[in-house]
Short mmCIF file of C-alpha atoms in Angstrom, two decimals:
data_model
loop_
_atom_site.label_atom_id
_atom_site.label_comp_id
_atom_site.label_asym_id
_atom_site.label_seq_id
_atom_site.Cartn_x
_atom_site.Cartn_y
_atom_site.Cartn_z
CA MET A 26 -68.88 -77.88 35.50
CA ILE A 27 -66.51 -79.90 33.32
CA LEU A 28 -64.60 -76.75 32.39
CA ALA A 29 -64.52 -75.49 35.96
CA LEU A 30 -63.35 -78.80 37.45
CA GLY A 31 -60.87 -79.29 34.60
CA LEU A 32 -59.39 -75.82 35.07
CA VAL A 33 -59.16 -76.31 38.84
CA GLY A 34 -57.42 -79.65 38.31
CA ALA A 35 -55.04 -78.13 35.73
CA LEU A 36 -54.23 -75.20 38.00
CA GLN A 37 -53.55 -77.49 40.94
CA THR A 38 -51.38 -79.75 38.77
CA LEU A 39 -49.36 -76.82 37.42
CA LEU A 40 -48.87 -75.30 40.85
CA ILE A 41 -47.82 -78.59 42.41
CA GLY A 42 -45.63 -79.44 39.39
CA GLY A 43 -43.97 -76.02 39.40
CA PHE A 44 -43.27 -76.25 43.09
CA ALA A 45 -41.95 -79.80 42.74
CA GLY A 46 -39.69 -78.82 39.79
CA HIS A 47 -38.31 -75.81 41.64
CA TYR A 48 -37.76 -77.85 44.78
CA LEU A 49 -36.12 -80.63 42.75
CA SER A 50 -33.75 -78.16 41.06
CA ASP A 51 -32.74 -76.56 44.34
CA SER A 52 -32.28 -79.97 45.95
CA LEU A 53 -30.07 -81.26 43.13
CA HIS A 54 -27.96 -78.10 43.12
CA ASP A 55 -27.52 -78.41 46.87
CA GLN A 56 -26.72 -82.12 46.68
CA ILE A 57 -24.12 -81.66 43.92
CA GLY A 58 -22.58 -78.72 45.77
CA GLN A 59 -22.33 -80.80 48.94
CA ARG A 60 -20.80 -83.63 46.91
CA ALA A 61 -18.18 -81.27 45.46
CA LEU A 62 -17.38 -79.96 48.94
CA MET A 63 -17.10 -83.49 50.34
CA VAL A 64 -14.67 -84.53 47.55
CA ALA A 65 -12.67 -81.34 48.12
CA LYS A 66 -12.34 -82.06 51.85
CA THR A 67 -11.36 -85.67 51.13
CA VAL A 68 -8.60 -84.59 48.70
CA ALA A 69 -7.42 -81.87 51.08
CA ALA A 70 -7.02 -84.46 53.85
CA MET A 71 -4.88 -86.85 51.75
CA PRO A 72 -1.24 -87.00 53.12
CA ALA A 73 0.14 -87.15 49.58
CA VAL A 74 -1.63 -83.93 48.70
CA ILE A 75 -0.41 -82.21 51.89
CA SER A 76 3.20 -83.27 51.28
CA GLY A 77 2.94 -82.49 47.56
CA VAL A 78 1.75 -78.95 48.31
CA ARG A 79 4.57 -78.40 50.81
CA SER A 80 7.15 -79.71 48.32
CA ARG A 81 5.32 -78.04 45.40
CA ASP A 82 5.42 -81.35 43.52
CA GLN A 83 3.16 -80.42 40.63
CA ALA A 84 3.58 -83.74 38.80
CA LEU A 85 2.38 -85.67 41.85
CA LEU A 86 -0.48 -83.33 42.51
CA ASN A 87 -1.67 -83.40 38.89
CA ARG A 88 -1.64 -87.20 38.79
CA LEU A 89 -3.63 -87.35 42.01
CA SER A 90 -6.18 -84.69 40.94
CA ARG A 91 -6.80 -86.35 37.56
CA ARG A 92 -7.26 -89.79 39.14
CA VAL A 93 -9.59 -88.53 41.86
CA ALA A 94 -11.58 -86.40 39.34
CA ALA A 95 -12.11 -89.40 37.10
CA THR A 96 -13.10 -91.56 40.05
CA ASN A 97 -15.72 -89.02 41.25
CA GLU A 98 -16.88 -87.92 37.78
CA ALA A 99 -15.84 -84.35 38.58
CA LEU A 100 -15.24 -81.74 35.89
CA PHE A 101 -12.01 -80.70 37.52
CA ILE A 102 -9.95 -80.77 40.70
CA VAL A 103 -7.64 -77.80 41.17
CA ILE A 104 -5.00 -77.64 43.92
CA GLY A 105 -3.34 -74.40 44.97
CA ASP A 106 -0.84 -73.29 47.59
CA HIS A 107 -1.45 -70.95 50.49
CA ASN A 108 -1.42 -67.99 48.02
CA ALA A 109 -4.02 -69.64 45.75
CA ILE A 110 -1.42 -70.27 43.08
CA ARG A 111 -2.33 -73.31 41.00
CA LEU A 112 -0.18 -76.40 41.52
CA ALA A 113 -2.57 -78.81 39.80
CA HIS A 114 -5.06 -78.03 36.99
CA PRO A 115 -6.51 -79.94 34.02
CA ASP A 116 -5.10 -77.25 31.71
CA PRO A 117 -1.26 -77.14 32.03
CA ASP A 118 -1.22 -73.56 30.75
CA ARG A 119 -3.08 -72.49 33.90
CA LEU A 120 -0.43 -73.85 36.26
CA GLY A 121 1.41 -71.19 38.21
CA HIS A 122 -1.38 -68.69 37.85
CA SER A 123 -3.79 -67.46 40.52
CA MET A 124 -6.97 -69.40 41.05
CA GLY A 125 -8.81 -66.06 41.08
CA ASP A 126 -8.25 -65.75 37.33
CA ASP A 127 -11.21 -68.11 36.77
CA ASP A 128 -13.98 -66.43 38.73
CA GLY A 129 -12.40 -63.75 40.88
CA ASP A 130 -12.65 -65.98 43.95
CA TYR A 131 -9.21 -66.25 45.62
CA GLY A 132 -10.47 -68.70 48.23
CA GLN A 133 -10.12 -66.35 51.15
CA GLN A 134 -12.86 -68.11 53.15
CA ALA A 135 -10.86 -71.34 52.97
CA LEU A 136 -7.31 -69.92 53.16
CA VAL A 137 -8.00 -67.31 55.84
CA ASP A 138 -10.96 -68.65 57.81
CA GLY A 139 -10.17 -72.31 57.29
CA GLU A 140 -13.77 -73.12 56.24
CA GLY A 141 -14.98 -75.14 53.33
CA TYR A 142 -17.76 -73.67 51.17
CA VAL A 143 -19.80 -74.13 47.97
CA ALA A 144 -19.93 -71.61 45.10
CA LEU A 145 -21.51 -71.41 41.67
CA ALA A 146 -19.27 -69.61 39.18
CA ARG A 147 -18.06 -69.43 35.58
CA GLY A 148 -14.43 -70.43 35.20
CA SER A 149 -12.06 -71.35 32.42
CA LEU A 150 -13.93 -74.65 32.04
CA GLY A 151 -17.41 -73.07 32.00
CA PHE A 152 -20.21 -72.87 34.60
CA SER A 153 -19.71 -75.25 37.46
CA MET A 154 -20.78 -75.99 40.99
CA ARG A 155 -17.67 -75.81 43.12
CA GLY A 156 -16.70 -77.06 46.54
CA LYS A 157 -13.56 -75.51 48.11
CA ALA A 158 -11.72 -76.75 51.20
CA PRO A 159 -8.47 -75.67 52.92
CA ILE A 160 -5.41 -77.98 53.04
CA VAL A 161 -4.30 -78.09 56.64
CA ASP A 162 -0.96 -79.57 57.84
CA PRO A 163 -1.96 -81.83 60.75
CA ALA A 164 1.48 -81.42 62.32
CA ASN A 165 1.08 -77.74 63.18
CA GLY A 166 -2.48 -76.90 61.95
CA GLU A 167 -1.10 -74.52 59.32
CA ILE A 168 -3.17 -73.86 56.20
CA VAL A 169 -0.79 -74.74 53.38
CA GLY A 170 -3.12 -74.71 50.38
CA ILE A 171 -6.60 -75.03 48.90
CA VAL A 172 -8.52 -77.67 46.90
CA SER A 173 -11.33 -76.73 44.47
CA VAL A 174 -13.57 -79.51 43.07
CA GLY A 175 -16.08 -78.60 40.35
CA TYR A 176 -19.01 -80.31 38.68
CA ALA A 177 -20.25 -78.90 35.39
CA LEU A 178 -23.72 -77.37 35.41
CA ASP A 179 -24.44 -79.31 32.24
CA GLN A 180 -24.33 -82.42 34.37
CA VAL A 181 -26.64 -80.79 36.90
CA LEU A 182 -29.08 -79.65 34.22
CA ALA A 183 -29.05 -83.06 32.57
CA THR A 184 -29.91 -84.70 35.87
CA ILE A 185 -32.63 -82.13 36.56
CA GLN A 186 -34.10 -82.55 33.08
CA ARG A 187 -34.14 -86.31 33.51
CA TYR A 188 -36.20 -85.96 36.67
CA GLN A 189 -38.31 -83.17 35.18
CA TRP A 190 -39.44 -85.34 32.29
CA VAL A 191 -40.68 -87.87 34.79
CA LEU A 192 -42.39 -85.03 36.69
CA TYR A 193 -43.96 -83.68 33.51
CA GLY A 194 -45.30 -87.15 32.69
CA VAL A 195 -46.88 -87.44 36.13
CA MET A 196 -48.36 -83.93 35.74
CA GLY A 197 -49.85 -84.89 32.40
CA LEU A 198 -51.42 -88.02 33.85
CA MET A 199 -52.81 -85.97 36.75
CA LEU A 200 -54.30 -83.48 34.30
CA VAL A 201 -55.95 -86.21 32.23
CA ALA A 202 -57.24 -87.84 35.41
CA SER A 203 -58.67 -84.48 36.55
CA VAL A 204 -60.55 -84.03 33.27
CA ILE A 205 -61.89 -87.60 33.39
CA ALA A 206 -62.96 -87.11 37.02
CA ALA A 207 -64.63 -83.81 36.06
CA VAL A 208 -66.60 -85.53 33.29
CA ILE A 209 -67.68 -88.37 35.59
CA ILE A 210 -68.68 -86.03 38.43
CA ALA A 211 -70.56 -83.70 36.08
CA SER A 212 -72.40 -86.63 34.46
CA ARG A 213 -73.43 -88.14 37.81
CA PHE A 214 -74.43 -84.73 39.12
CA LYS A 215 -76.51 -84.04 36.02
CA ARG A 216 -78.31 -87.36 36.38
CA ALA A 217 -78.96 -86.62 40.05
CA ILE A 218 -80.63 -83.29 39.18
CA PHE A 219 -82.61 -84.79 36.26
CA GLY A 220 -80.54 -83.04 33.61
CA LEU A 221 -81.48 -79.54 34.78
CA GLU A 222 -79.23 -76.52 34.61
CA PRO A 223 -78.65 -74.37 37.74
CA GLU A 224 -80.90 -71.60 36.40
CA GLU A 225 -83.70 -74.10 35.83
CA ILE A 226 -83.26 -75.50 39.34
CA ALA A 227 -83.49 -71.99 40.81
CA ARG A 228 -86.67 -71.29 38.82
CA LEU A 229 -88.26 -74.56 39.91
CA PHE A 230 -87.36 -73.80 43.52
CA GLU A 231 -89.08 -70.41 43.32
CA GLU A 232 -92.13 -72.00 41.69
CA ARG A 233 -92.24 -74.67 44.41
CA GLU A 234 -92.12 -72.04 47.14
CA ALA A 235 -94.90 -70.03 45.49
CA THR A 236 -97.00 -73.20 45.09
CA LEU A 237 -96.51 -74.22 48.73
CA GLN A 238 -97.50 -70.81 50.04
CA SER A 239 -100.58 -70.64 47.77
CA VAL A 240 -101.99 -73.98 48.97
CA ARG A 241 -104.65 -73.51 51.66
CA GLU A 242 -103.81 -76.84 53.26
CA GLY A 243 -100.96 -77.11 55.75
CA ILE A 244 -97.97 -79.02 54.39
CA ILE A 245 -94.98 -80.42 56.31
CA ALA A 246 -92.32 -82.77 54.90
CA ILE A 247 -89.51 -84.63 56.67
CA ASP A 248 -86.43 -86.47 55.42
CA ARG A 249 -85.37 -90.03 56.21
CA HIS A 250 -83.84 -88.86 59.50
CA GLY A 251 -87.05 -87.22 60.72
CA HIS A 252 -85.86 -83.64 60.16
CA ILE A 253 -88.22 -81.02 58.70
CA THR A 254 -87.35 -80.11 55.11
CA THR A 255 -90.47 -78.33 53.85
CA PHE A 256 -93.39 -76.43 55.34
CA ASN A 257 -95.71 -73.62 54.36
CA ARG A 258 -97.30 -70.69 56.16
CA THR A 259 -100.65 -72.44 56.45
CA ALA A 260 -99.01 -75.26 58.43
CA ILE A 261 -97.58 -72.77 60.92
CA ASP A 262 -100.94 -71.01 61.34
CA THR A 263 -102.97 -74.23 61.57
CA LEU A 264 -100.68 -75.89 64.12
CA GLY A 265 -100.20 -72.70 66.13
CA LEU A 266 -96.40 -72.76 65.77
CA ASN A 267 -94.12 -69.80 66.39
CA PRO A 268 -93.52 -68.15 62.98
CA GLU A 269 -90.14 -66.87 64.21
CA LEU A 270 -88.94 -70.40 64.99
CA PRO A 271 -86.59 -71.78 62.29
CA LEU A 272 -88.26 -75.08 61.39
CA THR A 273 -85.99 -76.28 58.59
CA GLY A 274 -83.63 -78.95 59.88
CA GLN A 275 -85.44 -79.32 63.22
CA PRO A 276 -86.43 -82.85 64.35
CA ILE A 277 -90.16 -83.35 63.85
CA ASN A 278 -90.45 -84.95 67.29
CA ARG A 279 -89.14 -81.77 68.89
CA VAL A 280 -91.52 -79.45 67.02
CA LEU A 281 -94.56 -81.79 67.16
CA PRO A 282 -93.97 -84.34 69.93
CA GLU A 283 -97.14 -86.27 69.05
CA ASN A 284 -96.93 -87.12 65.37
CA ASN A 285 -97.38 -90.15 63.17
CA LEU A 286 -94.93 -89.23 60.44
CA MET A 287 -92.15 -91.45 61.78
CA SER A 288 -94.39 -94.52 61.74
CA VAL A 289 -95.25 -93.83 58.08
CA LEU A 290 -91.52 -93.40 57.41
CA ALA A 291 -90.87 -96.80 59.00
CA SER A 292 -93.78 -98.67 57.43
CA GLY A 293 -93.98 -96.96 54.06
CA GLU A 294 -97.79 -97.20 54.17
CA PRO A 295 -99.71 -93.99 53.36
CA ASP A 296 -102.57 -92.60 55.47
CA PHE A 297 -105.48 -90.91 53.72
CA ASP A 298 -108.25 -88.72 55.20
CA GLU A 299 -107.45 -89.63 58.79
CA GLU A 300 -109.39 -87.55 61.33
CA VAL A 301 -107.31 -86.50 64.32
CA TRP A 302 -107.50 -84.00 67.18
CA PHE A 303 -104.74 -81.53 67.93
CA GLN A 304 -104.86 -78.58 70.33
CA GLY A 305 -108.65 -78.77 70.51
CA GLN A 306 -109.05 -78.84 66.71
CA GLN A 307 -110.29 -81.68 64.59
CA MET A 308 -108.22 -82.10 61.44
CA VAL A 309 -108.25 -84.24 58.32
CA VAL A 310 -104.72 -85.49 57.61
CA ASN A 311 -103.04 -87.21 54.67
CA ARG A 312 -99.55 -88.71 55.03
CA LEU A 313 -97.65 -90.01 52.03
CA PRO A 314 -94.14 -91.56 51.96
CA VAL A 315 -91.66 -90.09 49.48
CA ARG A 316 -89.78 -92.75 47.54
CA GLN A 317 -86.61 -92.70 45.48
CA GLY A 318 -86.56 -95.99 43.69
CA ASP A 319 -87.17 -98.60 46.38
CA ASP A 320 -85.93 -96.37 49.21
CA ILE A 321 -88.18 -94.22 51.40
CA ILE A 322 -86.43 -90.86 51.71
CA GLY A 323 -89.11 -88.92 53.59
CA VAL A 324 -92.78 -88.28 54.34
CA VAL A 325 -95.12 -85.47 53.24
CA SER A 326 -98.18 -84.58 55.33
CA SER A 327 -101.04 -82.32 54.28
CA PHE A 328 -103.82 -81.34 56.64
CA ARG A 329 -106.65 -78.87 57.20
CA ARG A 330 -109.24 -78.18 59.86
CA ARG A 331 -112.26 -80.42 59.77
CA ASP A 332 -114.61 -77.53 60.44
CA GLU A 333 -113.60 -75.92 57.15
CA LEU A 334 -114.92 -78.97 55.31
CA ASP A 335 -117.99 -79.03 57.49
CA GLN A 336 -118.66 -75.37 56.79
CA ILE A 337 -118.62 -76.07 53.07
CA SER A 338 -121.06 -78.95 53.52
CA GLN A 339 -123.29 -76.85 55.75
CA GLN A 340 -123.28 -73.95 53.33
CA LEU A 341 -124.32 -76.30 50.54
CA THR A 342 -127.03 -77.72 52.82
CA ARG A 343 -128.37 -74.24 53.62
CA ILE A 344 -128.38 -73.27 49.96
CA ARG A 345 -130.35 -76.41 49.18
CA GLN A 346 -132.75 -75.67 52.02
CA TYR A 347 -133.29 -72.11 50.81
CA ALA A 348 -133.87 -73.37 47.27
CA ASP A 349 -136.32 -76.01 48.50
CA THR A 350 -138.17 -73.41 50.57
CA LEU A 351 -138.51 -71.02 47.67
CA ARG A 352 -139.55 -73.80 45.32
CA SER A 353 -142.14 -75.16 47.75
CA GLN A 354 -143.56 -71.71 48.42
CA THR A 355 -143.73 -70.95 44.72
CA HIS A 356 -145.41 -74.25 43.97
CA GLU A 357 -147.86 -73.98 46.87
CA TYR A 358 -148.89 -70.41 46.21
CA SER A 359 -149.14 -71.07 42.50
CA ASN A 360 -151.68 -73.82 43.20
CA LYS A 361 -153.55 -71.62 45.67
CA LEU A 362 -153.70 -68.73 43.20
CA HIS A 363 -154.98 -70.99 40.46
CA THR A 364 -157.66 -72.32 42.82
CA ILE A 365 -158.71 -68.83 43.89
CA ALA A 366 -158.75 -67.69 40.24
CA GLY A 367 -160.98 -70.64 39.34
CA LEU A 368 -163.38 -69.91 42.21
CA ILE A 369 -163.67 -66.30 41.13
CA GLN A 370 -164.30 -67.29 37.53
CA ILE A 371 -167.19 -69.56 38.52
CA ASP A 372 -168.51 -66.77 40.72
CA ALA A 373 -167.80 -68.69 43.95
CA ARG A 374 -166.67 -65.57 45.74
CA ASP A 375 -167.53 -66.73 49.24
CA GLU A 376 -165.50 -69.89 48.84
CA ALA A 377 -162.57 -67.87 47.43
CA LEU A 378 -162.67 -65.48 50.39
CA ALA A 379 -162.85 -68.41 52.80
CA LEU A 380 -159.80 -70.04 51.20
CA ILE A 381 -157.90 -66.77 51.34
CA GLY A 382 -158.88 -66.28 54.96
CA SER A 383 -157.88 -69.81 55.88
CA GLU A 384 -154.52 -69.39 54.22
CA VAL A 385 -153.91 -66.05 55.86
CA SER A 386 -155.13 -67.37 59.22
CA ASP A 387 -152.76 -70.38 59.18
CA HIS A 388 -149.76 -68.29 58.22
CA GLN A 389 -150.64 -65.53 60.62
CA ALA A 390 -150.92 -68.04 63.46
CA LEU A 391 -147.56 -69.58 62.61
CA ILE A 392 -145.90 -66.19 62.20
CA GLN A 393 -147.38 -64.97 65.47
CA LEU A 394 -146.12 -68.09 67.24
CA LEU A 395 -142.65 -67.67 65.80
CA LEU A 396 -142.54 -63.97 66.69
CA GLU A 397 -143.41 -64.71 70.29
CA ALA A 398 -141.54 -67.97 70.84
CA VAL A 399 -138.56 -67.56 68.52
CA PRO A 400 -137.44 -63.94 68.27
CA ASP A 401 -134.22 -64.94 66.46
CA PRO A 402 -134.98 -64.24 62.76
CA VAL A 403 -132.56 -66.89 61.43
CA ILE A 404 -134.16 -69.72 63.42
CA ALA A 405 -137.68 -68.41 62.74
CA GLY A 406 -136.96 -68.18 59.00
CA CYS A 407 -135.68 -71.76 58.96
CA LEU A 408 -138.85 -73.05 60.70
CA LEU A 409 -141.13 -71.08 58.38
CA GLY A 410 -139.35 -72.55 55.36
CA LYS A 411 -139.69 -76.08 56.72
CA TYR A 412 -143.38 -75.43 57.40
CA ASN A 413 -143.92 -74.56 53.74
CA ARG A 414 -141.80 -77.49 52.65
CA ALA A 415 -143.99 -79.88 54.69
CA ARG A 416 -147.18 -78.49 53.14
CA GLU A 417 -145.75 -78.99 49.65
CA MET A 418 -145.03 -82.65 50.53
CA GLY A 419 -148.60 -83.09 51.71
CA LEU A 420 -147.51 -83.20 55.36
CA ARG A 421 -147.88 -80.99 58.38
CA LEU A 422 -145.17 -79.51 60.53
CA GLU A 423 -146.69 -78.81 63.93
CA ILE A 424 -144.81 -76.56 66.33
CA ASP A 425 -145.85 -76.96 69.93
CA PRO A 426 -147.56 -73.68 70.89
CA GLU A 427 -145.92 -73.96 74.32
CA SER A 428 -142.49 -73.87 72.72
CA GLN A 429 -140.06 -71.18 73.77
CA MET A 430 -136.66 -70.45 72.20
CA ALA A 431 -135.77 -66.88 73.15
CA ASP A 432 -132.67 -67.39 75.29
CA VAL A 433 -130.27 -68.47 72.52
CA PRO A 434 -126.68 -67.42 73.40
CA ASP A 435 -124.95 -65.08 70.97
CA THR A 436 -121.91 -67.38 70.84
CA LEU A 437 -123.92 -70.24 69.35
CA PRO A 438 -123.33 -70.20 65.56
CA ARG A 439 -126.76 -69.57 63.99
CA ASP A 440 -125.82 -71.01 60.62
CA GLN A 441 -124.72 -74.29 62.17
CA LEU A 442 -127.75 -74.42 64.48
CA VAL A 443 -130.25 -74.03 61.63
CA SER A 444 -128.29 -76.56 59.57
CA VAL A 445 -128.61 -79.12 62.40
CA LEU A 446 -132.27 -78.32 63.02
CA GLY A 447 -133.03 -78.38 59.29
CA ASN A 448 -131.37 -81.79 58.92
CA LEU A 449 -133.45 -83.26 61.73
CA ILE A 450 -136.73 -81.87 60.33
CA ASP A 451 -135.90 -82.94 56.75
CA ASN A 452 -135.15 -86.48 57.89
CA ALA A 453 -138.42 -86.57 59.85
CA LEU A 454 -140.42 -85.34 56.83
CA GLU A 455 -138.81 -87.92 54.52
CA ALA A 456 -139.43 -90.78 56.96
CA THR A 457 -143.05 -89.70 57.52
CA ARG A 458 -143.84 -89.40 53.81
CA GLN A 459 -142.30 -92.78 52.96
CA HIS A 460 -144.02 -94.64 55.80
CA HIS A 461 -147.26 -92.74 56.44
CA GLY A 462 -147.93 -90.97 53.16
CA ALA A 463 -149.87 -87.74 52.67
CA GLY A 464 -151.45 -86.26 55.76
CA GLY A 465 -148.63 -87.30 58.07
CA THR A 466 -147.42 -85.03 60.82
CA VAL A 467 -143.99 -84.05 62.11
CA SER A 468 -143.97 -82.39 65.53
CA LEU A 469 -141.40 -79.95 66.88
CA THR A 470 -141.10 -78.95 70.52
CA MET A 471 -138.57 -76.37 71.75
CA THR A 472 -137.65 -75.08 75.17
CA ASP A 473 -134.92 -72.86 76.56
CA LEU A 474 -135.74 -73.40 80.23
CA GLY A 475 -132.82 -74.36 82.44
CA HIS A 476 -129.22 -74.52 81.27
CA ASP A 477 -129.86 -76.22 77.94
CA LEU A 478 -131.62 -75.55 74.67
CA ILE A 479 -133.78 -78.60 73.94
CA PHE A 480 -135.30 -79.53 70.56
CA GLU A 481 -137.57 -82.56 70.11
CA VAL A 482 -138.49 -83.75 66.60
CA ASP A 483 -141.13 -86.49 66.34
CA ASP A 484 -141.96 -88.24 63.06
CA GLN A 485 -144.42 -90.89 61.92
CA GLY A 486 -141.83 -93.02 60.16
CA PRO A 487 -141.07 -96.72 60.63
CA GLY A 488 -138.81 -96.14 63.60
CA ILE A 489 -135.14 -97.08 63.91
CA PRO A 490 -133.99 -100.53 65.07
CA ASP A 491 -132.20 -100.51 68.41
CA ASP A 492 -128.95 -101.77 66.92
CA GLN A 493 -128.97 -98.91 64.37
CA GLN A 494 -129.79 -96.01 66.68
CA GLN A 495 -126.12 -95.10 67.26
CA ARG A 496 -124.78 -96.13 63.87
CA ILE A 497 -127.00 -93.70 61.99
CA PHE A 498 -124.71 -90.89 63.19
CA GLU A 499 -121.73 -92.43 61.41
CA ARG A 500 -120.59 -91.19 58.02
CA GLY A 501 -122.25 -93.02 55.14
CA VAL A 502 -124.82 -94.85 57.34
CA SER A 503 -128.44 -94.11 56.43
CA SER A 504 -131.86 -95.73 56.73
CA LYS A 505 -132.68 -94.58 53.17
CA PRO A 506 -132.14 -97.25 50.51
CA SER A 507 -130.84 -94.86 47.84
CA GLU A 508 -127.21 -93.80 47.59
CA GLY A 509 -125.81 -90.38 48.41
CA HIS A 510 -127.15 -90.25 51.98
CA GLY A 511 -125.52 -90.72 55.37
CA ILE A 512 -123.87 -87.31 55.77
CA GLY A 513 -126.58 -85.16 57.41
CA LEU A 514 -126.73 -86.87 60.80
CA PHE A 515 -122.96 -87.26 60.78
CA LEU A 516 -122.60 -83.46 60.51
CA VAL A 517 -125.23 -83.05 63.23
CA ARG A 518 -123.20 -85.24 65.59
CA GLN A 519 -120.00 -83.34 64.72
CA PHE A 520 -121.56 -79.98 65.61
CA VAL A 521 -123.16 -81.32 68.78
CA ASN A 522 -119.84 -82.78 69.96
CA ARG A 523 -117.96 -79.57 69.28
CA TRP A 524 -120.50 -77.54 71.24
CA GLY A 525 -120.50 -80.00 74.10
CA GLY A 526 -124.12 -81.12 73.67
CA THR A 527 -125.81 -84.45 73.20
CA ILE A 528 -128.36 -85.95 70.83
CA THR A 529 -130.51 -88.99 71.50
CA VAL A 530 -132.87 -91.09 69.40
CA GLU A 531 -135.68 -93.36 70.54
CA ASN A 532 -138.75 -95.08 69.10
CA ARG A 533 -142.15 -93.72 70.15
CA GLN A 534 -144.83 -96.06 71.44
CA SER A 535 -147.32 -94.63 68.95
CA GLY A 536 -144.90 -95.24 66.09
CA GLY A 537 -142.09 -93.27 64.55
CA SER A 538 -138.93 -91.89 66.07
CA ARG A 539 -138.03 -89.03 68.38
CA PHE A 540 -134.76 -87.15 68.09
CA THR A 541 -133.90 -85.00 71.11
CA LEU A 542 -131.14 -82.40 70.84
CA TYR A 543 -129.53 -80.86 73.97
CA LEU A 544 -127.28 -77.84 73.53
CA PRO A 545 -125.80 -76.12 76.62
CA LYS A 546 -126.21 -72.36 76.72
CA GLN A 547 -122.61 -72.10 77.90
CA SER A 548 -120.37 -74.24 75.72
CA SER A 549 -118.54 -76.86 77.77
CA THR A 550 -116.70 -78.43 74.88
CA GLN A 551 -114.21 -81.01 76.02
CA SER A 552 -111.79 -82.17 73.38
CA PRO A 553 -111.62 -85.92 72.89
CA PRO A 554 -108.44 -87.67 74.00
CA PRO A 555 -105.57 -86.29 71.92
CA GLU A 556 -104.86 -88.26 68.80
CA THR A 557 -101.89 -87.98 66.55
CA PRO A 558 -101.47 -84.56 64.89
CA PRO A 559 -99.94 -84.19 61.45
#
């Protein structure tokens, strides 16, 4: 950059200096020529010169020409008659000869046309700039002679060189100033780009673009004027924007009329994990101001759909439920097998057969109930797993034999439904075991009559205080004393709200709590009042 700016400055200086020198030379030549012509016209108009030419008084004319030449610092003043024969000349040997002997110019333009003119020629006294004017008798207008005034080119060149040295000095100063300015600009520019070279900047830009497009969260950034500077493909897809629309440079308020980025830009306070609704979608948004020193130069927002996070939590919940089911079944059947093996070893075959029959009878009854009342295999599998889990905990999960859950709409997500149902049953089992101990019972009633799917889960726990019955659905709020709880019922409420259902909780007169879940067969989800999108 220093070399480039220095060369540009030098080239500009040379071009301007060359033009100025050429213009100065032409101007000085023109000015000296005009001066010679003006002196020639003045001499030609002098009465003494006119009378001296008519009388051919060479002595008078030579005295006048020498005096006027000295006064005007001219190289020479030559006076000739109407035939261009010299009557006055600095060199006496040239008197009486034709003025054309010097340069071949016989002064026809002045003697014939009566016009004064300027000429550059080599004469007996060297190169000179000459001005020639006709001598006109004012009495009759007759051209009686010619006056030639010359200035030596050495004088012209000396004057030009004097000005050129000044010009060269100015050019040198301009060149030095250009180099200094180039160094200063390059240094400031290098500091502004953190000492990086252009190739490094290009590589970092490509890496930044690849990083932005690889991030699964939507990202939008604005500058201090509220114009979009950065975005990725995920942001376009998540916000439902037109991918053909050029977003860079667009005002954020025009692209997303309802946004909170400008308030963060004004306040400088970041927002973390804010839950908002936009176009019927719940999102988790982070907004962070971008600072340069003490100045806020923009805002970056990252966001993703809330349901993506919920799906991860629900998948983890289902995996845990499946693991618990398998573990409880393994533990239960291991104990049963050991008991049966012991009975056989002590030759108590009738008791062993009775135990086997009882076990088979209980499971067969449950399986038959589930096959008839709950034909959906995902829901039935979840209930069977919870049944085994309850038995392992020393509890009973009783499913109302009058239950019916056959009319489950295909649009209802099964994985989310079993996650919600599993959470409610798990909470009921935990509350019953802690408050009632072994032998406690959790009851489940299901019905698909009417327009809603209804699930009732009754436990034998301590109940929930009235002032806590709505707060238990908030994130991090739990009736369990240990840490790490307070997410299950929050996810339940999130799913119920998205599907347009309701969930209630009440304390039973006989003790414990009852959770009732209502899910419409036809989703009537109504988005909450719009909040600020990213």
